[in-house]
GROMACS .gro file of C-alpha atoms in nm:
model
  348
    1MET     CA    1  -1.755   7.311   1.952
    2MET     CA    2  -1.390   7.214   1.949
    3GLN     CA    3  -1.278   6.999   2.240
    4PRO     CA    4  -0.990   7.080   2.480
    5PRO     CA    5  -0.656   6.910   2.419
    6PRO     CA    6  -0.550   6.599   2.613
    7GLN     CA    7  -0.351   6.665   2.926
    8ASP     CA    8  -0.034   6.499   2.796
    9PRO     CA    9  -0.027   6.516   2.417
   10ALA     CA   10   0.223   6.317   2.218
   11PRO     CA   11   0.537   6.518   2.132
   12ASP     CA   12   0.436   6.573   1.770
   13ALA     CA   13   0.060   6.595   1.827
   14VAL     CA   14  -0.128   6.919   1.765
   15PRO     CA   15  -0.389   6.970   2.040
   16THR     CA   16  -0.735   7.083   1.943
   17PRO     CA   17  -0.841   7.396   2.135
   18GLY     CA   18  -1.184   7.470   2.266
   19PRO     CA   19  -1.376   7.574   2.578
   20GLY     CA   20  -1.362   7.323   2.859
   21PRO     CA   21  -1.664   7.186   3.043
   22ASP     CA   22  -1.626   7.442   3.319
   23ALA     CA   23  -1.634   7.747   3.092
   24ASP     CA   24  -1.860   7.996   3.267
   25ALA     CA   25  -2.022   8.269   3.061
   26GLU     CA   26  -2.074   8.485   3.369
   27ARG     CA   27  -1.709   8.505   3.470
   28ASN     CA   28  -1.543   8.835   3.382
   29GLU     CA   29  -1.191   8.703   3.341
   30LEU     CA   30  -0.956   8.854   3.085
   31PRO     CA   31  -1.042   8.668   2.762
   32ILE     CA   32  -0.687   8.551   2.685
   33THR     CA   33  -0.776   8.183   2.648
   34PHE     CA   34  -1.020   8.040   2.400
   35PRO     CA   35  -1.275   7.935   2.666
   36ALA     CA   36  -1.265   8.281   2.824
   37TRP     CA   37  -1.285   8.455   2.486
   38HIS     CA   38  -1.577   8.238   2.379
   39ALA     CA   39  -1.760   8.322   2.703
   40PHE     CA   40  -1.692   8.693   2.646
   41ALA     CA   41  -1.809   8.683   2.284
   42GLU     CA   42  -2.130   8.502   2.374
   43ARG     CA   43  -2.215   8.700   2.687
   44GLU     CA   44  -2.508   8.940   2.656
   45LEU     CA   45  -2.556   9.237   2.885
   46VAL     CA   46  -2.920   9.189   2.986
   47ARG     CA   47  -3.107   9.483   3.131
   48PRO     CA   48  -3.306   9.371   3.437
   49ASP     CA   49  -3.680   9.419   3.436
   50LEU     CA   50  -3.755   9.657   3.723
   51ALA     CA   51  -4.102   9.507   3.757
   52LEU     CA   52  -3.939   9.177   3.853
   53CYS     CA   53  -3.671   9.327   4.081
   54PRO     CA   54  -3.693   9.372   4.457
   55PRO     CA   55  -3.856   9.710   4.532
   56ALA     CA   56  -3.656  10.027   4.588
   57GLY     CA   57  -3.502  10.032   4.934
   58THR     CA   58  -3.419   9.661   4.932
   59LYS     CA   59  -3.055   9.608   5.018
   60LEU     CA   60  -2.891   9.427   4.726
   61LEU     CA   61  -2.574   9.222   4.746
   62PRO     CA   62  -2.291   9.312   4.504
   63ASN     CA   63  -2.364   9.005   4.290
   64HIS     CA   64  -2.732   9.087   4.245
   65PRO     CA   65  -2.817   9.109   3.871
   66ARG     CA   66  -2.909   9.478   3.893
   67MET     CA   67  -2.583   9.564   4.070
   68ARG     CA   68  -2.383   9.355   3.823
   69TYR     CA   69  -2.565   9.516   3.532
   70HIS     CA   70  -2.460   9.861   3.650
   71SER     CA   71  -2.095   9.757   3.671
   72ARG     CA   72  -2.079   9.770   3.289
   73LEU     CA   73  -2.405   9.927   3.166
   74THR     CA   74  -2.323   9.964   2.798
   75VAL     CA   75  -2.060   9.983   2.528
   76VAL     CA   76  -2.080  10.326   2.368
   77ARG     CA   77  -2.070  10.327   1.988
   78THR     CA   78  -1.804  10.594   1.970
   79PRO     CA   79  -1.687  10.721   1.631
   80ALA     CA   80  -1.359  10.536   1.692
   81LEU     CA   81  -1.539  10.206   1.750
   82VAL     CA   82  -1.749  10.250   1.437
   83GLU     CA   83  -1.439  10.334   1.232
   84ALA     CA   84  -1.241  10.042   1.373
   85ARG     CA   85  -1.519   9.796   1.291
   86LYS     CA   86  -1.539   9.929   0.936
   87ARG     CA   87  -1.165   9.908   0.879
   88VAL     CA   88  -1.129   9.561   1.026
   89ALA     CA   89  -1.417   9.433   0.812
   90GLN     CA   90  -1.245   9.577   0.505
   91LEU     CA   91  -0.905   9.430   0.596
   92VAL     CA   92  -1.039   9.083   0.675
   93ARG     CA   93  -1.244   9.080   0.356
   94VAL     CA   94  -0.959   9.180   0.127
   95GLY     CA   95  -0.712   8.961   0.316
   96SER     CA   96  -0.922   8.649   0.268
   97GLY     CA   97  -0.841   8.650  -0.102
   98ARG     CA   98  -0.472   8.739  -0.082
   99ASP     CA   99  -0.163   8.531  -0.027
  100GLY     CA  100   0.124   8.651   0.189
  101VAL     CA  101   0.119   8.937   0.440
  102HIS     CA  102  -0.218   9.085   0.537
  103LEU     CA  103  -0.241   9.458   0.604
  104GLY     CA  104  -0.301   9.513   0.975
  105LEU     CA  105  -0.435   9.790   1.198
  106VAL     CA  106  -0.281   9.971   1.495
  107LEU     CA  107  -0.512  10.131   1.754
  108ASP     CA  108  -0.296  10.408   1.893
  109GLY     CA  109  -0.383  10.642   2.177
  110ARG     CA  110  -0.347  10.754   2.536
  111GLY     CA  111  -0.455  10.551   2.833
  112GLY     CA  112  -0.826  10.559   2.913
  113THR     CA  113  -0.943  10.632   2.558
  114GLY     CA  114  -1.109  10.293   2.518
  115LYS     CA  115  -0.854  10.106   2.304
  116THR     CA  116  -0.900   9.771   2.479
  117THR     CA  117  -1.279   9.800   2.462
  118ILE     CA  118  -1.261   9.880   2.091
  119LEU     CA  119  -1.019   9.593   2.028
  120GLN     CA  120  -1.238   9.342   2.208
  121GLN     CA  121  -1.562   9.468   2.058
  122VAL     CA  122  -1.416   9.455   1.707
  123GLY     CA  123  -1.328   9.089   1.763
  124ARG     CA  124  -1.662   9.010   1.923
  125ALA     CA  125  -1.853   9.173   1.637
  126HIS     CA  126  -1.652   8.984   1.376
  127GLN     CA  127  -1.704   8.649   1.546
  128ARG     CA  128  -2.075   8.694   1.602
  129ARG     CA  129  -2.135   8.829   1.251
  130GLN     CA  130  -1.927   8.581   1.053
  131TYR     CA  131  -1.947   8.274   1.276
  132PRO     CA  132  -2.271   8.269   1.478
  133GLN     CA  133  -2.207   7.895   1.525
  134LEU     CA  134  -1.843   7.821   1.603
  135ASP     CA  135  -1.849   7.450   1.518
  136ASP     CA  136  -1.478   7.373   1.474
  137THR     CA  137  -1.369   7.729   1.404
  138ILE     CA  138  -1.165   7.978   1.607
  139PRO     CA  139  -1.225   8.297   1.407
  140VAL     CA  140  -1.059   8.530   1.660
  141VAL     CA  141  -0.748   8.505   1.878
  142TYR     CA  142  -0.711   8.766   2.154
  143ILE     CA  143  -0.394   8.815   2.359
  144ALA     CA  144  -0.269   9.078   2.601
  145LEU     CA  145   0.107   9.105   2.626
  146PRO     CA  146   0.223   9.032   2.981
  147ALA     CA  147   0.473   9.246   3.168
  148GLN     CA  148   0.797   9.047   3.172
  149ASN     CA  149   1.137   9.097   3.328
  150ASP     CA  150   1.325   8.933   3.042
  151ARG     CA  151   1.246   9.222   2.807
  152ASN     CA  152   1.160   8.975   2.532
  153ASN     CA  153   0.791   9.046   2.496
  154ALA     CA  154   0.805   9.018   2.118
  155TYR     CA  155   0.875   8.644   2.150
  156ASN     CA  156   0.615   8.627   2.425
  157MET     CA  157   0.351   8.725   2.169
  158PHE     CA  158   0.383   8.378   2.021
  159VAL     CA  159   0.375   8.219   2.366
  160ALA     CA  160   0.054   8.408   2.443
  161ILE     CA  161  -0.105   8.295   2.116
  162ALA     CA  162  -0.009   7.934   2.192
  163GLU     CA  163  -0.160   7.964   2.540
  164PHE     CA  164  -0.481   8.104   2.392
  165LEU     CA  165  -0.499   7.801   2.163
  166GLN     CA  166  -0.412   7.567   2.451
  167LEU     CA  167  -0.091   7.454   2.282
  168PRO     CA  168   0.239   7.360   2.448
  169THR     CA  169   0.468   7.662   2.481
  170THR     CA  170   0.801   7.481   2.494
  171GLY     CA  171   1.045   7.438   2.209
  172SER     CA  172   1.200   7.672   1.958
  173LEU     CA  173   1.031   7.972   1.802
  174THR     CA  174   1.019   7.785   1.472
  175SER     CA  175   0.829   7.488   1.619
  176LEU     CA  176   0.602   7.719   1.820
  177VAL     CA  177   0.505   7.919   1.511
  178ALA     CA  178   0.452   7.599   1.310
  179SER     CA  179   0.214   7.457   1.573
  180ILE     CA  180   0.021   7.785   1.592
  181ARG     CA  181  -0.005   7.806   1.214
  182THR     CA  182  -0.132   7.447   1.189
  183VAL     CA  183  -0.412   7.503   1.440
  184MET     CA  184  -0.507   7.846   1.305
  185ASP     CA  185  -0.528   7.718   0.947
  186ARG     CA  186  -0.742   7.425   1.056
  187ALA     CA  187  -0.965   7.648   1.270
  188ARG     CA  188  -0.991   7.916   0.999
  189THR     CA  189  -0.865   8.196   1.222
  190GLU     CA  190  -0.909   8.531   1.047
  191LEU     CA  191  -0.833   8.786   1.316
  192ILE     CA  192  -0.556   8.818   1.576
  193LEU     CA  193  -0.598   9.089   1.841
  194VAL     CA  194  -0.283   9.196   2.027
  195ASP     CA  195  -0.344   9.419   2.330
  196GLU     CA  196  -0.091   9.607   2.546
  197ILE     CA  197   0.153   9.632   2.255
  198HIS     CA  198   0.317   9.929   2.430
  199LEU     CA  199   0.498   9.677   2.651
  200LEU     CA  200   0.732   9.630   2.355
  201ALA     CA  201   0.874   9.972   2.440
  202ASP     CA  202   1.107   9.805   2.691
  203ALA     CA  203   1.235   9.543   2.449
  204ALA     CA  204   1.612   9.512   2.470
  205ASP     CA  205   1.658   9.497   2.093
  206ARG     CA  206   1.418   9.711   1.890
  207GLU     CA  207   1.532   9.558   1.560
  208HIS     CA  208   1.474   9.211   1.702
  209THR     CA  209   1.125   9.323   1.800
  210SER     CA  210   1.060   9.441   1.444
  211ASP     CA  211   1.168   9.101   1.318
  212HIS     CA  212   0.917   8.929   1.545
  213LEU     CA  213   0.638   9.160   1.427
  214LYS     CA  214   0.737   9.081   1.070
  215THR     CA  215   0.729   8.707   1.145
  216LEU     CA  216   0.387   8.742   1.306
  217SER     CA  217   0.240   8.902   0.994
  218GLU     CA  218   0.419   8.676   0.747
  219ARG     CA  219   0.375   8.334   0.903
  220LEU     CA  220   0.022   8.364   1.042
  221SER     CA  221  -0.230   8.417   0.763
  222ALA     CA  222  -0.470   8.642   0.952
  223THR     CA  223  -0.543   9.011   0.989
  224ILE     CA  224  -0.370   9.147   1.300
  225VAL     CA  225  -0.500   9.438   1.506
  226TYR     CA  226  -0.270   9.587   1.770
  227ALA     CA  227  -0.365   9.824   2.051
  228GLY     CA  228  -0.155  10.016   2.300
  229ILE     CA  229  -0.035  10.348   2.437
  230ASP     CA  230   0.184  10.525   2.179
  231ALA     CA  231   0.166  10.199   1.985
  232TRP     CA  232   0.246  10.341   1.643
  233ASN     CA  233   0.567  10.509   1.754
  234ILE     CA  234   0.680  10.200   1.944
  235MET     CA  235   0.615   9.964   1.656
  236THR     CA  236   0.755  10.179   1.376
  237SER     CA  237   1.068  10.322   1.541
  238GLY     CA  238   1.415  10.198   1.448
  239THR     CA  239   1.577  10.135   1.113
  240ARG     CA  240   1.316   9.873   1.016
  241GLY     CA  241   1.021  10.073   1.135
  242GLU     CA  242   0.915  10.181   0.787
  243GLN     CA  243   0.858   9.817   0.693
  244ILE     CA  244   0.616   9.778   0.985
  245ALA     CA  245   0.448  10.108   0.895
  246ARG     CA  246   0.386   9.989   0.540
  247ARG     CA  247   0.221   9.673   0.669
  248ASN     CA  248  -0.027   9.843   0.900
  249GLN     CA  249  -0.286  10.118   0.909
  250ARG     CA  250  -0.298  10.357   1.202
  251LEU     CA  251  -0.616  10.459   1.383
  252GLN     CA  252  -0.566  10.720   1.653
  253ILE     CA  253  -0.805  10.683   1.946
  254ARG     CA  254  -0.848  11.020   2.114
  255PRO     CA  255  -1.051  11.156   2.405
  256PHE     CA  256  -1.368  11.336   2.308
  257ASN     CA  257  -1.327  11.704   2.229
  258TYR     CA  258  -1.586  11.958   2.336
  259THR     CA  259  -1.526  12.268   2.126
  260THR     CA  260  -1.738  12.257   1.813
  261THR     CA  261  -2.111  12.194   1.788
  262GLU     CA  262  -2.043  11.854   1.630
  263GLU     CA  263  -1.798  11.755   1.903
  264ARG     CA  264  -2.039  11.853   2.176
  265ALA     CA  265  -2.315  11.654   2.005
  266LEU     CA  266  -2.094  11.344   1.997
  267TRP     CA  267  -2.022  11.376   2.369
  268HIS     CA  268  -2.389  11.429   2.449
  269SER     CA  269  -2.467  11.117   2.248
  270ALA     CA  270  -2.212  10.917   2.450
  271VAL     CA  271  -2.363  11.039   2.778
  272ALA     CA  272  -2.712  10.965   2.645
  273SER     CA  273  -2.608  10.602   2.588
  274TYR     CA  274  -2.549  10.569   2.962
  275ASP     CA  275  -2.863  10.767   3.039
  276ASP     CA  276  -3.074  10.527   2.831
  277ALA     CA  277  -2.909  10.221   2.984
  278LEU     CA  278  -2.970  10.310   3.350
  279CYS     CA  279  -3.202  10.076   3.538
  280LEU     CA  280  -3.293  10.282   3.844
  281PHE     CA  281  -3.640  10.314   3.997
  282HIS     CA  282  -3.639  10.694   4.015
  283HIS     CA  283  -3.428  10.776   3.711
  284ILE     CA  284  -3.577  11.049   3.493
  285PRO     CA  285  -3.484  10.995   3.127
  286GLY     CA  286  -3.254  11.274   3.011
  287GLU     CA  287  -3.147  11.371   3.363
  288LEU     CA  288  -2.795  11.234   3.317
  289THR     CA  289  -2.760  11.379   2.967
  290ALA     CA  290  -2.846  11.720   3.109
  291LEU     CA  291  -2.523  11.693   3.310
  292ALA     CA  292  -2.309  11.643   2.997
  293ASP     CA  293  -2.114  11.967   3.048
  294TYR     CA  294  -2.032  11.872   3.405
  295LEU     CA  295  -1.943  11.515   3.307
  296TYR     CA  296  -1.702  11.642   3.043
  297ASP     CA  297  -1.535  11.865   3.300
  298ARG     CA  298  -1.503  11.569   3.538
  299THR     CA  299  -1.363  11.326   3.280
  300GLN     CA  300  -1.193  11.551   3.023
  301GLY     CA  301  -1.363  11.347   2.755
  302PHE     CA  302  -1.206  11.010   2.845
  303ILE     CA  303  -1.464  10.739   2.789
  304GLY     CA  304  -1.307  10.511   3.050
  305ALA     CA  305  -1.344  10.775   3.319
  306LEU     CA  306  -1.704  10.842   3.216
  307SER     CA  307  -1.787  10.473   3.237
  308TYR     CA  308  -1.646  10.435   3.588
  309LEU     CA  309  -1.805  10.755   3.714
  310VAL     CA  310  -2.154  10.666   3.592
  311CYS     CA  311  -2.135  10.300   3.693
  312ILE     CA  312  -2.014  10.375   4.044
  313ALA     CA  313  -2.281  10.644   4.079
  314ALA     CA  314  -2.553  10.405   3.965
  315GLN     CA  315  -2.451  10.141   4.217
  316GLU     CA  316  -2.433  10.403   4.491
  317ALA     CA  317  -2.781  10.523   4.397
  318ILE     CA  318  -2.907  10.170   4.450
  319SER     CA  319  -2.718  10.129   4.778
  320ASP     CA  320  -2.836  10.458   4.928
  321ASN     CA  321  -3.195  10.401   4.810
  322THR     CA  322  -3.215  10.728   4.613
  323GLU     CA  323  -3.234  10.533   4.283
  324ARG     CA  324  -3.128  10.831   4.072
  325ILE     CA  325  -2.800  10.999   3.975
  326THR     CA  326  -2.764  11.363   4.073
  327ARG     CA  327  -2.477  11.607   4.046
  328ASP     CA  328  -2.430  11.593   4.423
  329LEU     CA  329  -2.391  11.216   4.404
  330LEU     CA  330  -2.141  11.244   4.119
  331GLU     CA  331  -1.944  11.502   4.316
  332SER     CA  332  -1.907  11.256   4.603
  333ILE     CA  333  -1.741  10.992   4.383
  334TYR     CA  334  -1.370  10.963   4.314
  335ILE     CA  335  -1.246  10.836   3.980
  336ASP     CA  336  -0.893  10.818   3.839
  337GLY     CA  337  -0.626  11.057   3.960
  338ALA     CA  338  -0.562  11.219   3.622
  339SER     CA  339  -0.929  11.308   3.579
  340GLU     CA  340  -0.955  11.439   3.934
  341GLN     CA  341  -0.649  11.656   3.884
  342GLY     CA  342  -0.785  11.792   3.558
  343HIS     CA  343  -1.120  11.864   3.721
  344GLY     CA  344  -0.954  12.042   4.011
  345GLY     CA  345  -1.199  11.880   4.249
  346HIS     CA  346  -1.111  11.598   4.485
  347ALA     CA  347  -0.767  11.628   4.635
  348ALA     CA  348  -0.740  11.274   4.768
   0.00000   0.00000   0.00000
């Protein structure tokens, strides 16, 4: 495992990134540093064994393993996730044998469609498949663009990458990119994941933003996957937008539809993933899946809303000692405002 850099590196030294001694695989922090990303990639969601758990009716604290398990439950293998994994595998594979710019991928969609989950899971799958033992490698870099007041988030992409790699973030753009490139080449980085790319919408100079995106793809020899709300339009607008469009694929991430037989089957399969994952004493297999119609009405097919609704309901079922999810319980739970408005249910 690569070691963390010294606290005060020499001016021309290139620090070596890696998880520090206090990296904690159970912390759920945003994985925007290498230690946090490594913990995320290695963490397994372990289903508790009910036979070893306190009996039904026992009051559990929020940090009890069964409560924590139901805060996430599962990652649904949606068609979008499957497609994203396939495309990224193709792009990384073909990019490994090519010089110059690597074709990238843009995950484009509305809020709540699961773009961040897909982005992170694509990176996690790549790292675990290609590099089960990290040794001195950093196969994946994950950043989330921060909200900034200086409206220069394109430059801040490089700052975020440097922070992920535990590099100094001072100096010119040229020196920053050179330091990043040196470490990434040495660590054999193949994949860069850029989340919240929609924050570039407020950039003061759209052409300047395009230039930074061009620099990112040209100077860093890795496949780049972007994700954000209306990401494609934001990245490809302006007079230089066509150049960005020709350097990236687009994958639209949409809510589930519920019109055709095939669409309904896909939604039922997503609900069944949560049904199968539940770890409740009185859960009847298939009981949650039987509520698929209702759950679609509540969430309008947004996977993020479904996840929150089921996870909150599961924890409530543990807290109130019923140990099963019913429609009445689901009706008592509030989720996001857009879903509630679409459902026409809760007013508050």
